[in-house]
């Protein structure tokens, strides 16, 4: 490996050390180890470091055929330390601003979706429901009117042509029928009340 290749690899490992710092800060921002002591955190930690190790190996493979030297490990440490000392505060502030901007954008689209799709859909469904209640009330009122119209002629006919002793029985039967119809009417009124628009 030539001197220029060694120098390039050294710079790359230093940059990878800084990348470790950036990745670790980002990872801890979204997966806070202080608040989550679970198997999920354990697995995610392992996956995080496996990915970082694979990235380092890929860089080494591209630059010096995957040869690991001690000074390259030192370069990783130097890059990480440089990030902690010089860039950590700046990067965390930028990361928080970026997250805040993304949050505002997501919130805007959520409000837009609610006002353009969800709210009109709810209004339309409420309108259809109230319309259905009005139509149902009208149909039930017509049914009650028809039942009353059918009942009254029979009542008058019984009074004209039926003998008195039959009238007593018919009256008893009609009273029972009326009681039954009254019960039905009360139930229908309950249904109408349920369908009544607020």
PDB file of C-alpha atoms in Angstrom:
ATOM      1  CA  UNK A   1       0.000   0.000   0.000  1.00  0.00           C
ATOM      2  CA  UNK A   2       1.498   3.321  -1.088  1.00  0.00           C
ATOM      3  CA  UNK A   3       1.869   6.381   1.130  1.00  0.00           C
ATOM      4  CA  UNK A   4      -0.964   8.221  -0.627  1.00  0.00           C
ATOM      5  CA  UNK A   5      -3.257   5.233  -0.118  1.00  0.00           C
ATOM      6  CA  UNK A   6      -2.327   5.133   3.569  1.00  0.00           C
ATOM      7  CA  UNK A   7      -3.024   8.858   3.909  1.00  0.00           C
ATOM      8  CA  UNK A   8      -6.354   8.525   2.104  1.00  0.00           C
ATOM      9  CA  UNK A   9      -7.323   5.613   4.322  1.00  0.00           C
ATOM     10  CA  UNK A  10      -6.285   7.580   7.418  1.00  0.00           C
ATOM     11  CA  UNK A  11      -8.487  10.517   6.406  1.00  0.00           C
ATOM     12  CA  UNK A  12     -11.352   8.164   5.578  1.00  0.00           C
ATOM     13  CA  UNK A  13     -11.128   6.503   9.002  1.00  0.00           C
ATOM     14  CA  UNK A  14     -11.026   9.901  10.673  1.00  0.00           C
ATOM     15  CA  UNK A  15     -14.178  10.844   8.751  1.00  0.00           C
ATOM     16  CA  UNK A  16     -15.755   7.531   9.763  1.00  0.00           C
ATOM     17  CA  UNK A  17     -15.027   8.390  13.404  1.00  0.00           C
ATOM     18  CA  UNK A  18     -16.948  11.630  12.914  1.00  0.00           C
ATOM     19  CA  UNK A  19     -19.680   9.646  11.191  1.00  0.00           C
ATOM     20  CA  UNK A  20     -19.861   7.385  14.260  1.00  0.00           C
ATOM     21  CA  UNK A  21     -20.484  10.471  16.393  1.00  0.00           C
ATOM     22  CA  UNK A  22     -23.210  11.752  14.081  1.00  0.00           C
ATOM     23  CA  UNK A  23     -24.891   8.353  13.845  1.00  0.00           C
ATOM     24  CA  UNK A  24     -24.727   7.758  17.585  1.00  0.00           C
ATOM     25  CA  UNK A  25     -26.225  11.171  18.381  1.00  0.00           C
ATOM     26  CA  UNK A  26     -29.014  10.610  15.852  1.00  0.00           C
ATOM     27  CA  UNK A  27     -29.657   7.093  17.141  1.00  0.00           C
ATOM     28  CA  UNK A  28     -29.842   8.262  20.770  1.00  0.00           C
ATOM     29  CA  UNK A  29     -32.171  11.097  19.753  1.00  0.00           C
ATOM     30  CA  UNK A  30     -34.755   8.661  18.386  1.00  0.00           C
ATOM     31  CA  UNK A  31     -33.991   5.647  20.605  1.00  0.00           C
ATOM     32  CA  UNK A  32     -33.244   7.041  24.064  1.00  0.00           C
ATOM     33  CA  UNK A  33     -31.470   4.392  26.177  1.00  0.00           C
ATOM     34  CA  UNK A  34     -32.395   6.233  29.413  1.00  0.00           C
ATOM     35  CA  UNK A  35     -36.113   5.717  28.829  1.00  0.00           C
ATOM     36  CA  UNK A  36     -36.174   2.252  27.272  1.00  0.00           C
ATOM     37  CA  UNK A  37     -34.601  -0.756  28.957  1.00  0.00           C
ATOM     38  CA  UNK A  38     -36.137  -3.501  26.883  1.00  0.00           C
ATOM     39  CA  UNK A  39     -35.176  -6.342  24.596  1.00  0.00           C
ATOM     40  CA  UNK A  40     -36.055  -4.043  21.674  1.00  0.00           C
ATOM     41  CA  UNK A  41     -33.362  -1.591  22.745  1.00  0.00           C
ATOM     42  CA  UNK A  42     -30.858  -4.437  23.119  1.00  0.00           C
ATOM     43  CA  UNK A  43     -31.579  -5.733  19.612  1.00  0.00           C
ATOM     44  CA  UNK A  44     -31.535  -2.249  18.063  1.00  0.00           C
ATOM     45  CA  UNK A  45     -28.169  -1.509  19.717  1.00  0.00           C
ATOM     46  CA  UNK A  46     -26.672  -4.671  18.260  1.00  0.00           C
ATOM     47  CA  UNK A  47     -28.045  -3.887  14.799  1.00  0.00           C
ATOM     48  CA  UNK A  48     -26.733  -0.317  15.009  1.00  0.00           C
ATOM     49  CA  UNK A  49     -23.173  -1.394  15.774  1.00  0.00           C
ATOM     50  CA  UNK A  50     -23.270  -4.191  13.192  1.00  0.00           C
ATOM     51  CA  UNK A  51     -24.248  -1.640  10.534  1.00  0.00           C
ATOM     52  CA  UNK A  52     -21.495   0.734  11.641  1.00  0.00           C
ATOM     53  CA  UNK A  53     -18.943  -2.090  11.560  1.00  0.00           C
ATOM     54  CA  UNK A  54     -20.045  -3.094   8.064  1.00  0.00           C
ATOM     55  CA  UNK A  55     -19.689   0.495   6.885  1.00  0.00           C
ATOM     56  CA  UNK A  56     -16.129   0.688   8.223  1.00  0.00           C
ATOM     57  CA  UNK A  57     -15.235  -2.622   6.635  1.00  0.00           C
ATOM     58  CA  UNK A  58     -16.735  -1.508   3.304  1.00  0.00           C
ATOM     59  CA  UNK A  59     -14.667   1.703   3.351  1.00  0.00           C
ATOM     60  CA  UNK A  60     -11.520  -0.254   4.175  1.00  0.00           C
ATOM     61  CA  UNK A  61     -12.338  -2.761   1.454  1.00  0.00           C
ATOM     62  CA  UNK A  62     -12.644   0.012  -1.093  1.00  0.00           C
ATOM     63  CA  UNK A  63      -9.462   1.815  -0.023  1.00  0.00           C
ATOM     64  CA  UNK A  64      -6.923  -0.817   1.115  1.00  0.00           C
ATOM     65  CA  UNK A  65      -8.526  -4.187   0.415  1.00  0.00           C
ATOM     66  CA  UNK A  66      -9.866  -4.489   3.973  1.00  0.00           C
ATOM     67  CA  UNK A  67      -6.536  -4.312   5.845  1.00  0.00           C
ATOM     68  CA  UNK A  68      -6.948  -3.175   9.444  1.00  0.00           C
ATOM     69  CA  UNK A  69      -4.008  -1.307  11.014  1.00  0.00           C
ATOM     70  CA  UNK A  70      -3.671   0.033  14.534  1.00  0.00           C
ATOM     71  CA  UNK A  71      -3.285   3.637  13.382  1.00  0.00           C
ATOM     72  CA  UNK A  72      -6.602   3.306  11.545  1.00  0.00           C
ATOM     73  CA  UNK A  73      -8.292   2.495  14.841  1.00  0.00           C
ATOM     74  CA  UNK A  74      -6.596   5.559  16.317  1.00  0.00           C
ATOM     75  CA  UNK A  75      -7.916   7.610  13.384  1.00  0.00           C
ATOM     76  CA  UNK A  76     -11.449   6.427  14.200  1.00  0.00           C
ATOM     77  CA  UNK A  77     -10.993   7.577  17.783  1.00  0.00           C
ATOM     78  CA  UNK A  78      -9.576  10.929  16.665  1.00  0.00           C
ATOM     79  CA  UNK A  79     -12.504  11.516  14.320  1.00  0.00           C
ATOM     80  CA  UNK A  80     -15.001  10.632  17.030  1.00  0.00           C
ATOM     81  CA  UNK A  81     -13.241  12.892  19.550  1.00  0.00           C
ATOM     82  CA  UNK A  82     -13.122  15.747  17.035  1.00  0.00           C
ATOM     83  CA  UNK A  83     -16.854  15.420  16.510  1.00  0.00           C
ATOM     84  CA  UNK A  84     -17.518  15.428  20.279  1.00  0.00           C
ATOM     85  CA  UNK A  85     -15.354  18.462  20.826  1.00  0.00           C
ATOM     86  CA  UNK A  86     -16.196  20.598  17.799  1.00  0.00           C
ATOM     87  CA  UNK A  87     -19.397  19.494  16.111  1.00  0.00           C
ATOM     88  CA  UNK A  88     -21.658  17.781  18.640  1.00  0.00           C
ATOM     89  CA  UNK A  89     -23.459  20.919  19.866  1.00  0.00           C
ATOM     90  CA  UNK A  90     -23.883  22.313  16.361  1.00  0.00           C
ATOM     91  CA  UNK A  91     -25.121  19.004  14.964  1.00  0.00           C
ATOM     92  CA  UNK A  92     -27.614  18.433  17.781  1.00  0.00           C
ATOM     93  CA  UNK A  93     -29.053  21.922  17.315  1.00  0.00           C
ATOM     94  CA  UNK A  94     -29.374  21.362  13.564  1.00  0.00           C
ATOM     95  CA  UNK A  95     -30.910  17.933  14.190  1.00  0.00           C
ATOM     96  CA  UNK A  96     -33.514  19.393  16.563  1.00  0.00           C
ATOM     97  CA  UNK A  97     -34.375  22.123  14.052  1.00  0.00           C
ATOM     98  CA  UNK A  98     -34.662  19.564  11.275  1.00  0.00           C
ATOM     99  CA  UNK A  99     -36.944  17.367  13.409  1.00  0.00           C
ATOM    100  CA  UNK A 100     -39.025  20.425  14.310  1.00  0.00           C
ATOM    101  CA  UNK A 101     -39.387  21.399  10.633  1.00  0.00           C
ATOM    102  CA  UNK A 102     -40.393  17.853   9.681  1.00  0.00           C
ATOM    103  CA  UNK A 103     -42.891  17.824  12.563  1.00  0.00           C
ATOM    104  CA  UNK A 104     -44.437  21.091  11.377  1.00  0.00           C
ATOM    105  CA  UNK A 105     -44.650  19.799   7.802  1.00  0.00           C
ATOM    106  CA  UNK A 106     -46.324  16.575   8.943  1.00  0.00           C
ATOM    107  CA  UNK A 107     -48.704  18.570  11.160  1.00  0.00           C
ATOM    108  CA  UNK A 108     -49.592  20.842   8.229  1.00  0.00           C
ATOM    109  CA  UNK A 109     -50.416  17.906   5.967  1.00  0.00           C
ATOM    110  CA  UNK A 110     -52.409  16.237   8.762  1.00  0.00           C
ATOM    111  CA  UNK A 111     -54.503  19.403   9.213  1.00  0.00           C
ATOM    112  CA  UNK A 112     -54.856  19.733   5.447  1.00  0.00           C
ATOM    113  CA  UNK A 113     -56.034  16.116   5.186  1.00  0.00           C
ATOM    114  CA  UNK A 114     -58.511  16.639   8.024  1.00  0.00           C
ATOM    115  CA  UNK A 115     -60.041  19.840   6.609  1.00  0.00           C
ATOM    116  CA  UNK A 116     -60.121  18.721   2.962  1.00  0.00           C
ATOM    117  CA  UNK A 117     -61.149  15.053   3.308  1.00  0.00           C
ATOM    118  CA  UNK A 118     -62.073  13.890   6.799  1.00  0.00           C
ATOM    119  CA  UNK A 119     -64.227  16.853   7.907  1.00  0.00           C
ATOM    120  CA  UNK A 120     -66.252  17.057   4.632  1.00  0.00           C
ATOM    121  CA  UNK A 121     -66.760  13.279   4.751  1.00  0.00           C
ATOM    122  CA  UNK A 122     -68.075  13.478   8.320  1.00  0.00           C
ATOM    123  CA  UNK A 123     -70.379  16.368   7.352  1.00  0.00           C
ATOM    124  CA  UNK A 124     -71.721  14.424   4.349  1.00  0.00           C
ATOM    125  CA  UNK A 125     -72.367  11.325   6.463  1.00  0.00           C
ATOM    126  CA  UNK A 126     -74.194  13.395   9.094  1.00  0.00           C
ATOM    127  CA  UNK A 127     -76.255  15.036   6.352  1.00  0.00           C
ATOM    128  CA  UNK A 128     -77.199  11.650   4.867  1.00  0.00           C
ATOM    129  CA  UNK A 129     -78.065  10.311   8.327  1.00  0.00           C
ATOM    130  CA  UNK A 130     -80.338  13.271   9.105  1.00  0.00           C
ATOM    131  CA  UNK A 131     -81.957  12.967   5.674  1.00  0.00           C
ATOM    132  CA  UNK A 132     -82.547   9.270   6.307  1.00  0.00           C
ATOM    133  CA  UNK A 133     -84.146  10.094   9.664  1.00  0.00           C
ATOM    134  CA  UNK A 134     -86.492  12.635   8.052  1.00  0.00           C
ATOM    135  CA  UNK A 135     -87.522  10.212   5.300  1.00  0.00           C
ATOM    136  CA  UNK A 136     -88.071   7.418   7.840  1.00  0.00           C
ATOM    137  CA  UNK A 137     -90.219   9.706   9.999  1.00  0.00           C
ATOM    138  CA  UNK A 138     -92.320  10.608   6.958  1.00  0.00           C
ATOM    139  CA  UNK A 139     -92.804   6.947   5.979  1.00  0.00           C
ATOM    140  CA  UNK A 140     -93.762   5.979   9.528  1.00  0.00           C
ATOM    141  CA  UNK A 141     -96.240   8.860   9.723  1.00  0.00           C
ATOM    142  CA  UNK A 142     -97.853   7.703   6.453  1.00  0.00           C
ATOM    143  CA  UNK A 143     -98.083   4.142   7.779  1.00  0.00           C
ATOM    144  CA  UNK A 144     -99.773   5.349  10.987  1.00  0.00           C
ATOM    145  CA  UNK A 145    -102.222   7.458   8.944  1.00  0.00           C
ATOM    146  CA  UNK A 146    -103.106   4.486   6.722  1.00  0.00           C
ATOM    147  CA  UNK A 147    -103.678   2.261   9.759  1.00  0.00           C
ATOM    148  CA  UNK A 148    -105.987   4.899  11.279  1.00  0.00           C
ATOM    149  CA  UNK A 149    -107.873   5.311   7.976  1.00  0.00           C
ATOM    150  CA  UNK A 150    -108.405   1.556   7.688  1.00  0.00           C
ATOM    151  CA  UNK A 151    -109.548   1.214  11.277  1.00  0.00           C
ATOM    152  CA  UNK A 152    -112.224   3.991  11.353  1.00  0.00           C
ATOM    153  CA  UNK A 153    -114.537   2.629   8.556  1.00  0.00           C
ATOM    154  CA  UNK A 154    -114.675  -0.759  10.226  1.00  0.00           C
ATOM    155  CA  UNK A 155    -115.567   0.895  13.501  1.00  0.00           C
ATOM    156  CA  UNK A 156    -118.460   2.810  11.905  1.00  0.00           C
ATOM    157  CA  UNK A 157    -119.650  -0.299  10.023  1.00  0.00           C
ATOM    158  CA  UNK A 158    -119.799  -2.308  13.230  1.00  0.00           C
ATOM    159  CA  UNK A 159    -121.939   0.390  14.842  1.00  0.00           C
ATOM    160  CA  UNK A 160    -124.487   0.372  11.987  1.00  0.00           C
ATOM    161  CA  UNK A 161    -125.097  -3.294  11.153  1.00  0.00           C
ATOM    162  CA  UNK A 162    -123.836  -5.403  14.035  1.00  0.00           C
ATOM    163  CA  UNK A 163    -126.399  -6.428  16.737  1.00  0.00           C
ATOM    164  CA  UNK A 164    -125.926  -5.120  20.238  1.00  0.00           C
ATOM    165  CA  UNK A 165    -124.702  -8.396  21.731  1.00  0.00           C
ATOM    166  CA  UNK A 166    -122.192  -8.666  18.932  1.00  0.00           C
ATOM    167  CA  UNK A 167    -121.265  -5.043  19.420  1.00  0.00           C
ATOM    168  CA  UNK A 168    -120.238  -5.850  22.980  1.00  0.00           C
ATOM    169  CA  UNK A 169    -117.989  -8.640  21.800  1.00  0.00           C
ATOM    170  CA  UNK A 170    -116.766  -6.596  18.879  1.00  0.00           C
ATOM    171  CA  UNK A 171    -116.142  -3.645  21.173  1.00  0.00           C
ATOM    172  CA  UNK A 172    -114.136  -5.891  23.485  1.00  0.00           C
ATOM    173  CA  UNK A 173    -112.223  -7.242  20.517  1.00  0.00           C
ATOM    174  CA  UNK A 174    -111.731  -3.733  19.130  1.00  0.00           C
ATOM    175  CA  UNK A 175    -110.526  -2.542  22.505  1.00  0.00           C
ATOM    176  CA  UNK A 176    -107.991  -5.329  22.521  1.00  0.00           C
ATOM    177  CA  UNK A 177    -107.038  -4.424  18.956  1.00  0.00           C
ATOM    178  CA  UNK A 178    -106.779  -0.766  19.910  1.00  0.00           C
ATOM    179  CA  UNK A 179    -104.626  -1.661  22.861  1.00  0.00           C
ATOM    180  CA  UNK A 180    -102.409  -3.659  20.535  1.00  0.00           C
ATOM    181  CA  UNK A 181    -102.306  -0.845  17.981  1.00  0.00           C
ATOM    182  CA  UNK A 182    -101.594   1.668  20.746  1.00  0.00           C
ATOM    183  CA  UNK A 183     -98.658  -0.432  21.823  1.00  0.00           C
ATOM    184  CA  UNK A 184     -97.425  -0.555  18.245  1.00  0.00           C
ATOM    185  CA  UNK A 185     -97.957   3.188  17.940  1.00  0.00           C
ATOM    186  CA  UNK A 186     -95.895   3.832  21.068  1.00  0.00           C
ATOM    187  CA  UNK A 187     -93.112   1.664  19.740  1.00  0.00           C
ATOM    188  CA  UNK A 188     -93.248   3.435  16.399  1.00  0.00           C
ATOM    189  CA  UNK A 189     -93.161   6.789  18.170  1.00  0.00           C
ATOM    190  CA  UNK A 190     -90.062   5.668  20.007  1.00  0.00           C
ATOM    191  CA  UNK A 191     -88.508   4.771  16.676  1.00  0.00           C
ATOM    192  CA  UNK A 192     -89.567   8.167  15.273  1.00  0.00           C
ATOM    193  CA  UNK A 193     -88.059   9.894  18.302  1.00  0.00           C
ATOM    194  CA  UNK A 194     -84.817   8.035  17.717  1.00  0.00           C
ATOM    195  CA  UNK A 195     -84.823   9.129  14.073  1.00  0.00           C
ATOM    196  CA  UNK A 196     -85.669  12.729  14.983  1.00  0.00           C
ATOM    197  CA  UNK A 197     -82.843  15.065  13.925  1.00  0.00           C
ATOM    198  CA  UNK A 198     -81.010  16.735  16.778  1.00  0.00           C
TER     199      UNK A 198
END
